[in-house]
mmCIF file of C-alpha atoms in Angstrom:
data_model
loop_
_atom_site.group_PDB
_atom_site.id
_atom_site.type_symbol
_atom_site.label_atom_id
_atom_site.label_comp_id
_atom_site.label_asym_id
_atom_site.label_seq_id
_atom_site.Cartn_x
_atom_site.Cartn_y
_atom_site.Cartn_z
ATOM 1 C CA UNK A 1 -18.579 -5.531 89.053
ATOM 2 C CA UNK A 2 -17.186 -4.049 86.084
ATOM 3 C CA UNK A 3 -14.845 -6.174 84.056
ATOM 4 C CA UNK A 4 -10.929 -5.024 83.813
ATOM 5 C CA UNK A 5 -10.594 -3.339 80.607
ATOM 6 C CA UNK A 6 -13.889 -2.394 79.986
ATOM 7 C CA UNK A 7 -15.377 0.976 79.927
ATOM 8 C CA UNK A 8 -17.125 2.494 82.294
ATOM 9 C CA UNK A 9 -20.091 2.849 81.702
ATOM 10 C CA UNK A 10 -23.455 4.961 83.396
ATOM 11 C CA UNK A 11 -24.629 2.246 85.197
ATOM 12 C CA UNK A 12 -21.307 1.655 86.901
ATOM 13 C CA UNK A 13 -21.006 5.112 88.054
ATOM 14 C CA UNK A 14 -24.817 4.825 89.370
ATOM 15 C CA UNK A 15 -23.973 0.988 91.046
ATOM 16 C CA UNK A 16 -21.248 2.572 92.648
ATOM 17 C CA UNK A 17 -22.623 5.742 93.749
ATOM 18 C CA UNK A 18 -25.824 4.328 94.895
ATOM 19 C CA UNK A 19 -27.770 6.094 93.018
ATOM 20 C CA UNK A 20 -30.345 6.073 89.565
ATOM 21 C CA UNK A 21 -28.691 6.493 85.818
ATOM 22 C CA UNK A 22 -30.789 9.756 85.928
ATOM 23 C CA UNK A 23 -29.319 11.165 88.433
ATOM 24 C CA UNK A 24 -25.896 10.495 87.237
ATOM 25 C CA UNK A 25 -26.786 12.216 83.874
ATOM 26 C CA UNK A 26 -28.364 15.243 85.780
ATOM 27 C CA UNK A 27 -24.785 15.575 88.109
ATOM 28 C CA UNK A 28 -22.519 14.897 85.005
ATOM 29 C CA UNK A 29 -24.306 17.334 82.369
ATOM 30 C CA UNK A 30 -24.990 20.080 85.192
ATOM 31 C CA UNK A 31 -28.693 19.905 84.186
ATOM 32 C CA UNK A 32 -30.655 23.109 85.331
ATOM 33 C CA UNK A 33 -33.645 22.567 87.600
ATOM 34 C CA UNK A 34 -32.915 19.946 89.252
ATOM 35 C CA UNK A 35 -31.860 19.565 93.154
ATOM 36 C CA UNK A 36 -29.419 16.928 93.860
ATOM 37 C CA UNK A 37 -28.199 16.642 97.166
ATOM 38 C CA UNK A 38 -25.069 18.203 98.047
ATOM 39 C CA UNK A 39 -23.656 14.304 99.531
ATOM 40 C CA UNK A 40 -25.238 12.998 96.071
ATOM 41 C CA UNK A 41 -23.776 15.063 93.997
ATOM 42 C CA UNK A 42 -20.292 14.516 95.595
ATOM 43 C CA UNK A 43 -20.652 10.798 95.831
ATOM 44 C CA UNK A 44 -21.726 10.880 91.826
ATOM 45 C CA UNK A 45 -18.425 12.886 90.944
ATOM 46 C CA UNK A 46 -16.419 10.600 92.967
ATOM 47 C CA UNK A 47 -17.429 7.600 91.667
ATOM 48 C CA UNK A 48 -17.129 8.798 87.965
ATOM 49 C CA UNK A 49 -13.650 10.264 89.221
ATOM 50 C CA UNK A 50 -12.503 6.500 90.503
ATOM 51 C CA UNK A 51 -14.070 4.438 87.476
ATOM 52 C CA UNK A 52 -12.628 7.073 85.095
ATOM 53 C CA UNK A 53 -15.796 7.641 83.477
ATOM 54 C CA UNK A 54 -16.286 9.972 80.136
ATOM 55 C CA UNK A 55 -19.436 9.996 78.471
ATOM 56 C CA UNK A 56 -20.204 9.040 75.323
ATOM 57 C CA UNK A 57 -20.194 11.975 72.617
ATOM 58 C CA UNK A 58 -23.943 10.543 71.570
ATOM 59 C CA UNK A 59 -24.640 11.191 75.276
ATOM 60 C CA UNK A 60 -23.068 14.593 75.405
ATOM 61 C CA UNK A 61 -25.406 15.010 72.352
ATOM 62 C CA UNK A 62 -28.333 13.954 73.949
ATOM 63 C CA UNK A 63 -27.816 16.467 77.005
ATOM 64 C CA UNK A 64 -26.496 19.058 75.141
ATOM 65 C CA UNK A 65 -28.205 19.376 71.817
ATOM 66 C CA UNK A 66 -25.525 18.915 69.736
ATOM 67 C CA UNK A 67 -21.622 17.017 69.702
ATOM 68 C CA UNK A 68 -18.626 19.129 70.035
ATOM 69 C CA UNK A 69 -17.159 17.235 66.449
ATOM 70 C CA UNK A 70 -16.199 19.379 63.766
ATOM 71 C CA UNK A 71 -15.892 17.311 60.451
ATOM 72 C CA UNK A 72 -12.888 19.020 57.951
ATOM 73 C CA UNK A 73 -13.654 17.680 54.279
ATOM 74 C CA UNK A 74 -10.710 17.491 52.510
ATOM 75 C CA UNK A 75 -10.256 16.663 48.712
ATOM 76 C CA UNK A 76 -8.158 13.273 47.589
ATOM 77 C CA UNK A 77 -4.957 15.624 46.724
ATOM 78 C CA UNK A 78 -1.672 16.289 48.149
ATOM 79 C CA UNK A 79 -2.007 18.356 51.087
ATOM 80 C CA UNK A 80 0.501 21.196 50.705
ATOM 81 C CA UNK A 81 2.320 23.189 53.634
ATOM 82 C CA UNK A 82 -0.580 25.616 53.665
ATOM 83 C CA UNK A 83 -3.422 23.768 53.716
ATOM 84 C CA UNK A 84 -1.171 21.575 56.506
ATOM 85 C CA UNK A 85 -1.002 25.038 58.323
ATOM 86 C CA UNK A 86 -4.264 26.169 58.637
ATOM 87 C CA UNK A 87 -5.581 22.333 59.602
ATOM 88 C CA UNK A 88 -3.267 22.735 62.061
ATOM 89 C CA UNK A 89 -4.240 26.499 63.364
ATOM 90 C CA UNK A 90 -7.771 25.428 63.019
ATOM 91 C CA UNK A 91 -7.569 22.334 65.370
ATOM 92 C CA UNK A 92 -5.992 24.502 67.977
ATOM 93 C CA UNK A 93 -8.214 27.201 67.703
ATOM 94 C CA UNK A 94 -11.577 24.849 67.801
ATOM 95 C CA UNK A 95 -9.773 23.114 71.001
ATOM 96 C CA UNK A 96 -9.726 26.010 72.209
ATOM 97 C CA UNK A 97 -13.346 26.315 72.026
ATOM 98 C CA UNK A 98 -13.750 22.727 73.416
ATOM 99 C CA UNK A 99 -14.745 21.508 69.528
ATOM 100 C CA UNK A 100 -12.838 18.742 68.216
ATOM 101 C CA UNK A 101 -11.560 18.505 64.785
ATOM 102 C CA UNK A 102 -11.802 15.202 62.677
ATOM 103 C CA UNK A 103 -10.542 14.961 59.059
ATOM 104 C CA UNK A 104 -12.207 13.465 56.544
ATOM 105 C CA UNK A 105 -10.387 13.015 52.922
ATOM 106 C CA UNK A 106 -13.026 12.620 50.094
ATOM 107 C CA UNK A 107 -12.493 10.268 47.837
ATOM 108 C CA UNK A 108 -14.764 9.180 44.563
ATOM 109 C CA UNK A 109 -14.920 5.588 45.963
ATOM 110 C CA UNK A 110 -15.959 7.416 50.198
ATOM 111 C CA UNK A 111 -18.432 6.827 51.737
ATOM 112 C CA UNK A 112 -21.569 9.424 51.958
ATOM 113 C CA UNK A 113 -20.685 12.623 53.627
ATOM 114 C CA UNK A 114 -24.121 12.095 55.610
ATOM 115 C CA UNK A 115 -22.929 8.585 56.832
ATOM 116 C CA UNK A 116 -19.499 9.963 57.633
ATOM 117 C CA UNK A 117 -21.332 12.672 59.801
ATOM 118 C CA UNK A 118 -23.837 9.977 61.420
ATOM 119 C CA UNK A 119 -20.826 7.666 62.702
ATOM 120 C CA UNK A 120 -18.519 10.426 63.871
ATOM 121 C CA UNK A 121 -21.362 12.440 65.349
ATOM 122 C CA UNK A 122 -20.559 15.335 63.706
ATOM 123 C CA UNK A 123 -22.700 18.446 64.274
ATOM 124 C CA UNK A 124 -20.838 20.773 62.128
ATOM 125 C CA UNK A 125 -19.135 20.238 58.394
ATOM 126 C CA UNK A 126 -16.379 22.607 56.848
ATOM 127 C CA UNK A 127 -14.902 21.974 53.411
ATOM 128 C CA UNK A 128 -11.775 22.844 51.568
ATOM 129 C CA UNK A 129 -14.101 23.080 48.076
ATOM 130 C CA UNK A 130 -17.706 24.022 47.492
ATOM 131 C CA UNK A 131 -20.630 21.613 48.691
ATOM 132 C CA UNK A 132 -23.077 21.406 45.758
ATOM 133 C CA UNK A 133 -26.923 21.919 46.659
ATOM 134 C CA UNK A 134 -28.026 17.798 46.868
ATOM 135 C CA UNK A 135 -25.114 17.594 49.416
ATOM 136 C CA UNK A 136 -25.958 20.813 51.348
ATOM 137 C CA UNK A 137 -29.352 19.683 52.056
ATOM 138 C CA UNK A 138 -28.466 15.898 52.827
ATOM 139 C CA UNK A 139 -25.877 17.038 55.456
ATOM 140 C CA UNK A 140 -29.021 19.280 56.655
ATOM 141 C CA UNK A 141 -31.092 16.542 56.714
ATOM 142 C CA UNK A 142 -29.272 14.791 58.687
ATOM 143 C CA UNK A 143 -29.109 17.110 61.287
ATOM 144 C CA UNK A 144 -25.434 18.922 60.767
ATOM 145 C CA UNK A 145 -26.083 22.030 62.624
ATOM 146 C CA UNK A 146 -23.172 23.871 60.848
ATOM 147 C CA UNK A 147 -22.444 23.744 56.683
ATOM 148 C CA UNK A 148 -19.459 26.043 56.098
ATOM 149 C CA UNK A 149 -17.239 26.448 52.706
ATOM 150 C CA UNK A 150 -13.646 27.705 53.473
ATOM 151 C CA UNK A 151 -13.866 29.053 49.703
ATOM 152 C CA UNK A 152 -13.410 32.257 50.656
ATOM 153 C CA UNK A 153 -14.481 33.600 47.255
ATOM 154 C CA UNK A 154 -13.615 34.550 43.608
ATOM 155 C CA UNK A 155 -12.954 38.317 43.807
ATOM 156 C CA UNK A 156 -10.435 37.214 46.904
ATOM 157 C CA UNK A 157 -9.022 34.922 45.435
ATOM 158 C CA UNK A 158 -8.164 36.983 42.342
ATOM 159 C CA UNK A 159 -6.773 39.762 44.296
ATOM 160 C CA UNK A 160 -3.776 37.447 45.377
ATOM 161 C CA UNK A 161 -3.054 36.708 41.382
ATOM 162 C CA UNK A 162 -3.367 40.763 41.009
ATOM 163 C CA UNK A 163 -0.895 40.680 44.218
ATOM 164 C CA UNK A 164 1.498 38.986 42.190
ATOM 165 C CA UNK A 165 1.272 40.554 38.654
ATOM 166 C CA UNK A 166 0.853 44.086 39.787
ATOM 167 C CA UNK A 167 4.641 43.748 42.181
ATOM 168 C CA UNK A 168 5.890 42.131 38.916
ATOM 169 C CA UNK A 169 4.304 44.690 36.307
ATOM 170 C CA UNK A 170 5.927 47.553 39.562
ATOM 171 C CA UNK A 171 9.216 45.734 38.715
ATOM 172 C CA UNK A 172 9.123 46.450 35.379
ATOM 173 C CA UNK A 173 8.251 43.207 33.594
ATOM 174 C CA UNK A 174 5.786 43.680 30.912
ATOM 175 C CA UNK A 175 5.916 40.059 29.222
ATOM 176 C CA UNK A 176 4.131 37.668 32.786
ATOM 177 C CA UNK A 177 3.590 33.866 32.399
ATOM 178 C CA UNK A 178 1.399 31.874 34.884
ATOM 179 C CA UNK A 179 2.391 28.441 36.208
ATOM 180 C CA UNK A 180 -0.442 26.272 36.555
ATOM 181 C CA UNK A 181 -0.174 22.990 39.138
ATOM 182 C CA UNK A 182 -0.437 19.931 37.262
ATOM 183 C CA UNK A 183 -2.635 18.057 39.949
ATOM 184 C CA UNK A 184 -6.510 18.618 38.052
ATOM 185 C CA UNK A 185 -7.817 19.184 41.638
ATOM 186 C CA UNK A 186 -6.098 22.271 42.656
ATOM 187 C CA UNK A 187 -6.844 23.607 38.756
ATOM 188 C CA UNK A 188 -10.243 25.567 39.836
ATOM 189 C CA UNK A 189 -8.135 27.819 42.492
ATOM 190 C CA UNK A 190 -5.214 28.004 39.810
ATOM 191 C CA UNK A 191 -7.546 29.364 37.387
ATOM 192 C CA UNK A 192 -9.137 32.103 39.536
ATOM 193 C CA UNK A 193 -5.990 33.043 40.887
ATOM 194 C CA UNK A 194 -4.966 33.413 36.469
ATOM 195 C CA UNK A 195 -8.039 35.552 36.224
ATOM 196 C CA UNK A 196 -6.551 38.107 38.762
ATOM 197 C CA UNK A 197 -3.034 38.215 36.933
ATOM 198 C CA UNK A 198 -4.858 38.264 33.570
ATOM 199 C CA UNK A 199 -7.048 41.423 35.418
ATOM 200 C CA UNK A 200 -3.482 43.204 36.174
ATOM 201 C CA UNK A 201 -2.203 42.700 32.882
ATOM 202 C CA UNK A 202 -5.121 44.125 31.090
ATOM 203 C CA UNK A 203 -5.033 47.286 33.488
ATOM 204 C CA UNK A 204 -1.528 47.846 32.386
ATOM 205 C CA UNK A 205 -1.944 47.377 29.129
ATOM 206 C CA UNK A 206 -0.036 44.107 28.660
ATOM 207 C CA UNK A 207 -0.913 40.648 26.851
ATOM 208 C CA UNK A 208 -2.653 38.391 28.599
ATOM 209 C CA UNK A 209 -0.316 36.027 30.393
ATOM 210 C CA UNK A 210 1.395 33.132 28.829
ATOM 211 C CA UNK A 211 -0.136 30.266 31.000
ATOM 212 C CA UNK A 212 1.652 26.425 31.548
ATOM 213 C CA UNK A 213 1.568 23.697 33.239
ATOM 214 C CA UNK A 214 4.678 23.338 35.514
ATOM 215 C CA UNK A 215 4.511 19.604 37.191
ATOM 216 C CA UNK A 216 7.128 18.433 39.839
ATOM 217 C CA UNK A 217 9.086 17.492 37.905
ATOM 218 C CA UNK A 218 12.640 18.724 36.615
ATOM 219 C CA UNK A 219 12.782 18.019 32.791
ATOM 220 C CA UNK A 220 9.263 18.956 32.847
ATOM 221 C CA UNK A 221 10.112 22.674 34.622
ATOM 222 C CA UNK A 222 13.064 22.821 31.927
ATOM 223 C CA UNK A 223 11.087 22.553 29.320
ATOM 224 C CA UNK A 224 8.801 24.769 30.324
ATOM 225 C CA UNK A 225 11.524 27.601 31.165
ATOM 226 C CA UNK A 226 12.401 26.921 27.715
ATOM 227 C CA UNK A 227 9.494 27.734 26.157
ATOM 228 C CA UNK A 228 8.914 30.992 28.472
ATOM 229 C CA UNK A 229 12.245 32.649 27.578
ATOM 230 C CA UNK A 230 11.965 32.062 23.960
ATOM 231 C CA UNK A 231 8.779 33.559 24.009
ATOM 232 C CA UNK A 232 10.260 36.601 25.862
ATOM 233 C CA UNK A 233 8.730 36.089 29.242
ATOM 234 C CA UNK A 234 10.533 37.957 31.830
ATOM 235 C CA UNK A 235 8.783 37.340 34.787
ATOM 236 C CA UNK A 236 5.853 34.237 36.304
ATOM 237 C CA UNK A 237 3.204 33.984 38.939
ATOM 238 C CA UNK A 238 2.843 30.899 40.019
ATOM 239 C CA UNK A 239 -0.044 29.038 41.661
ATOM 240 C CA UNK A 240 1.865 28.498 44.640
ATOM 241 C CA UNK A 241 4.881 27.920 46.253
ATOM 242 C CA UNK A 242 5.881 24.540 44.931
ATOM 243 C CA UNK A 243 4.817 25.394 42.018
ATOM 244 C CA UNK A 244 6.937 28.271 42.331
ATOM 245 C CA UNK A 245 10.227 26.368 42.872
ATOM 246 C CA UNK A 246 9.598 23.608 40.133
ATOM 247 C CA UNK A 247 9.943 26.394 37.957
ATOM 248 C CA UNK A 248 13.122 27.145 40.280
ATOM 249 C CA UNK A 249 14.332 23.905 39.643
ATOM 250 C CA UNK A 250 13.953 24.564 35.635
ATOM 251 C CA UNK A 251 15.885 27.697 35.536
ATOM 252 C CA UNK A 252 18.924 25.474 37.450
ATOM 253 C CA UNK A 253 18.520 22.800 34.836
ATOM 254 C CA UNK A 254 19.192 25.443 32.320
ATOM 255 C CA UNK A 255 22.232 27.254 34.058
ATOM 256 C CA UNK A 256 19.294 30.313 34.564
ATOM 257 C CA UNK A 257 18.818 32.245 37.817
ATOM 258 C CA UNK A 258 15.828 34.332 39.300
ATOM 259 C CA UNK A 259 15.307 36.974 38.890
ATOM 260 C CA UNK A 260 17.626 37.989 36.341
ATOM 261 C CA UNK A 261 16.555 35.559 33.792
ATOM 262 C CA UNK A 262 13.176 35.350 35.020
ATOM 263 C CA UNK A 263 11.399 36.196 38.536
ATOM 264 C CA UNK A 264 9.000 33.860 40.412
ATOM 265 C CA UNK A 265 6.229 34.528 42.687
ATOM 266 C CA UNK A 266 4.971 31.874 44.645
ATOM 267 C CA UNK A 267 1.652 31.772 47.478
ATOM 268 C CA UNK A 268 1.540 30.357 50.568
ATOM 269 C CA UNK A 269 4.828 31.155 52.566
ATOM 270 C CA UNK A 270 5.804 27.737 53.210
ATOM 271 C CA UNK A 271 8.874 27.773 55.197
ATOM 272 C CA UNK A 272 11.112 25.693 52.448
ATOM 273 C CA UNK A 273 10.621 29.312 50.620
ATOM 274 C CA UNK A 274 12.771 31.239 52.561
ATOM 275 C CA UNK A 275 15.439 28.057 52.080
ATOM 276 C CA UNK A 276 15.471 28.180 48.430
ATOM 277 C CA UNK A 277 18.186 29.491 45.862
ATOM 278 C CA UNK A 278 17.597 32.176 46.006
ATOM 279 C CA UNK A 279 14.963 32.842 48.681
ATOM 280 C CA UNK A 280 11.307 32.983 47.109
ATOM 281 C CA UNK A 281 9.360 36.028 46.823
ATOM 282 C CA UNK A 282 5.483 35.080 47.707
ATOM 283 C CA UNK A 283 2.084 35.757 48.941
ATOM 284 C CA UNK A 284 1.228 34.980 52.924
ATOM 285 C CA UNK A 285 -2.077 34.748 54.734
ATOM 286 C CA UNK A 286 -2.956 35.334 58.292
ATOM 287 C CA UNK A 287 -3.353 31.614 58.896
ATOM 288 C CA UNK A 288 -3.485 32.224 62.291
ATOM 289 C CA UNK A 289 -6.487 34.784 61.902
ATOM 290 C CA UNK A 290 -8.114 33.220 59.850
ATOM 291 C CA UNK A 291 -8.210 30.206 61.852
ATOM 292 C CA UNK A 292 -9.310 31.867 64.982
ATOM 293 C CA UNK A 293 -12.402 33.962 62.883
ATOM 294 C CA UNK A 294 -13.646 30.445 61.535
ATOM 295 C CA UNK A 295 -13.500 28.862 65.337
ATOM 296 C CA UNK A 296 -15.642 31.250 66.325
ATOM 297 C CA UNK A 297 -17.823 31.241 63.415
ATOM 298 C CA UNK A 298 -18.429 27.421 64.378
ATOM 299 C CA UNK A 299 -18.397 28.119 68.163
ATOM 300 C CA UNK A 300 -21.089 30.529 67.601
ATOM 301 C CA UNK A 301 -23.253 28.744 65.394
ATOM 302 C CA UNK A 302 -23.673 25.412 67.460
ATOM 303 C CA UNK A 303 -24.060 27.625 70.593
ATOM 304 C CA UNK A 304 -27.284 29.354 68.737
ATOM 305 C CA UNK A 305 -25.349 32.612 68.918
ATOM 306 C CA UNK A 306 -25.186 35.207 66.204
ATOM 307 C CA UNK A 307 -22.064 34.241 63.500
ATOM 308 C CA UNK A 308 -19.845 36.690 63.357
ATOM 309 C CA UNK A 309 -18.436 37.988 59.831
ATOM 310 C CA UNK A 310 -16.013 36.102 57.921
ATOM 311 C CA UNK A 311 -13.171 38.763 56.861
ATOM 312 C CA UNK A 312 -11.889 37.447 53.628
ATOM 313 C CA UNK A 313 -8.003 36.229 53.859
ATOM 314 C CA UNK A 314 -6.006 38.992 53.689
ATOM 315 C CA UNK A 315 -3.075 38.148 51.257
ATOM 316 C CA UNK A 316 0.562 40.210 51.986
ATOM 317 C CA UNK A 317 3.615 40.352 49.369
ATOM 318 C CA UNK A 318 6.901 38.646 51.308
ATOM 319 C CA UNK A 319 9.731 40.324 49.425
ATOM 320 C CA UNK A 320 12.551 37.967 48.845
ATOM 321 C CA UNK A 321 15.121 37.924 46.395
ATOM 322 C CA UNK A 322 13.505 35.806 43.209
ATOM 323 C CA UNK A 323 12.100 39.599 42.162
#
């Protein structure tokens, strides 16, 4: 008799049924080749249906070759709108697929990615950041069927800081600064994002731009207005959207307004952009897409299927009044 409380296990579904563990597993995974009894079969079902049986995913594992657990690595940083997005888009779109997304936030002090993959049973691994070789091949080793970056590259990564400089340098500004994000984290992506506004400014004949740190905070965004306009900037890309309206927040603090005293360009689209004084001009990504590509990317993969091509995020200006 099982105890109240307690779940079900195998062998209660077998007691009650009347039947062997084996069978139960051959009725329950839908194994090929085997003939169970039409009465068997039903009594099985019903007794798993009463005793509100689910298998264990390290049963589902056994029976199926791999878990349907997707492991998202994230760094130790603040999680902005976007990245919140896509998790978000990517969940659904793996659900949709009958995967289930866990989230994992590294930390210097975590434990082993391998470990973290043995106790959740993951059989596939996606990262915000790069996975260096040593942890590539652990997270092989230990049997992750699936390894997958969502770096989606420096050359498309640059083309959303050429995004932004070349609708500035179309606007007429010839004198660009760059805002960098203070977090040390997000300062890779910042910096190849720079290399595509630096790429503009160099095709139009311009000085490089004139790059800062802009943190969230307001006397640090005035003093860093400061320093643009006496230096003549007209115009800044910056790393993203709340980047973008610190530097908001610094033109304010100096009775300044965009985009006659200086525009702002922001990435992401996060929907506090369109709410801002004045609205923010930016950079948006098919989130949704994107999402929907890597699900089946993953799908395919644990399936043994062909993967089908990752199409590089697609970045698209969102005109708004800060140019």
């Amino acid at each position: 008799m099982r105890q109240p409380g307690k779940r079900a296990t195998s062998s209660d579904v077998a007691r009650t049924a009347g039947v062997s563990r084996t069978t139960v597993s051959f009725v329950l995974n839908d194994r090929p080749g085997h003939a169970i009894p039409e009465e068997t079969r039903r009594r099985v079902l019903q007794a798993a249906s009463e005793l509100n049986y689910r298998p264990h995913a390290s049963a589902r594992t056994l029976a199926g070759g791999s878990s349907r657990i997707v492991l998202l690595v994230l760094p130790d940083t603040p999680v902005g709108s976007g990245i919140g997005q896509f998790t978000e888009e990517l969940s659904l779109a793996l659900a949709e697929r009958d995967l289930t997304l866990i989230i994992h936030i590294s930390t210097s002090g975590s434990q082993a990615l391998p470990d973290v993959c043995a106790v959740v049973d993951a059989s596939a691994v996606i990262a915000l950041g790069r996975f260096d070789g040593a942890t590539r091949t652990a997270l092989r080793d230990a049997g992750v069927g699936l390894v997958q970056s969502l770096d989606d590259g420096e050359p498309a990564m640059q083309q959303v800081g050429r995004l932004q400089a070349e609708h500035l340098i179309e606007r007429g500004h010839r004198k660009i600064g760059y805002a960098l994000p203070s977090h040390p984290v997000l300062r890779r992506l910042a910096e190849v994002r720079l290399r595509g506004v630096t790429q503009a400014c160099e095709a139009a004949l311009l000085d490089p731009p004139d790059v800062r740190t802009v943190a969230m905070s307001p006397a640090v965004a005035d003093e860093v207005v400061s320093r643009w306009t006496a230096q003549s900037v007209t115009a800044v890309c910056a790393y993203n959207d709340e980047t973008a309206m610190a530097v908001l927040a610094g033109l304010r603090a100096r009775g300044l307004r965009a985009p006659d005293d200086l525009a702002v360009v922001g990435v992401d689209d996060i929907p506090v952009g369109a709410l801002s004084d004045p609205p923010l001009t930016t950079i948006r990504f098919d989130l949704h897409s994107s999402a929907q590509r890597r699900a089946d990317t993953v799908a395919a993969a644990l399936a043994g299927r062909t993967r089908p091509a990752q199409a590089a995020l697609e970045p698209l200006l969102v005109l708004r009044q800060t140019t």
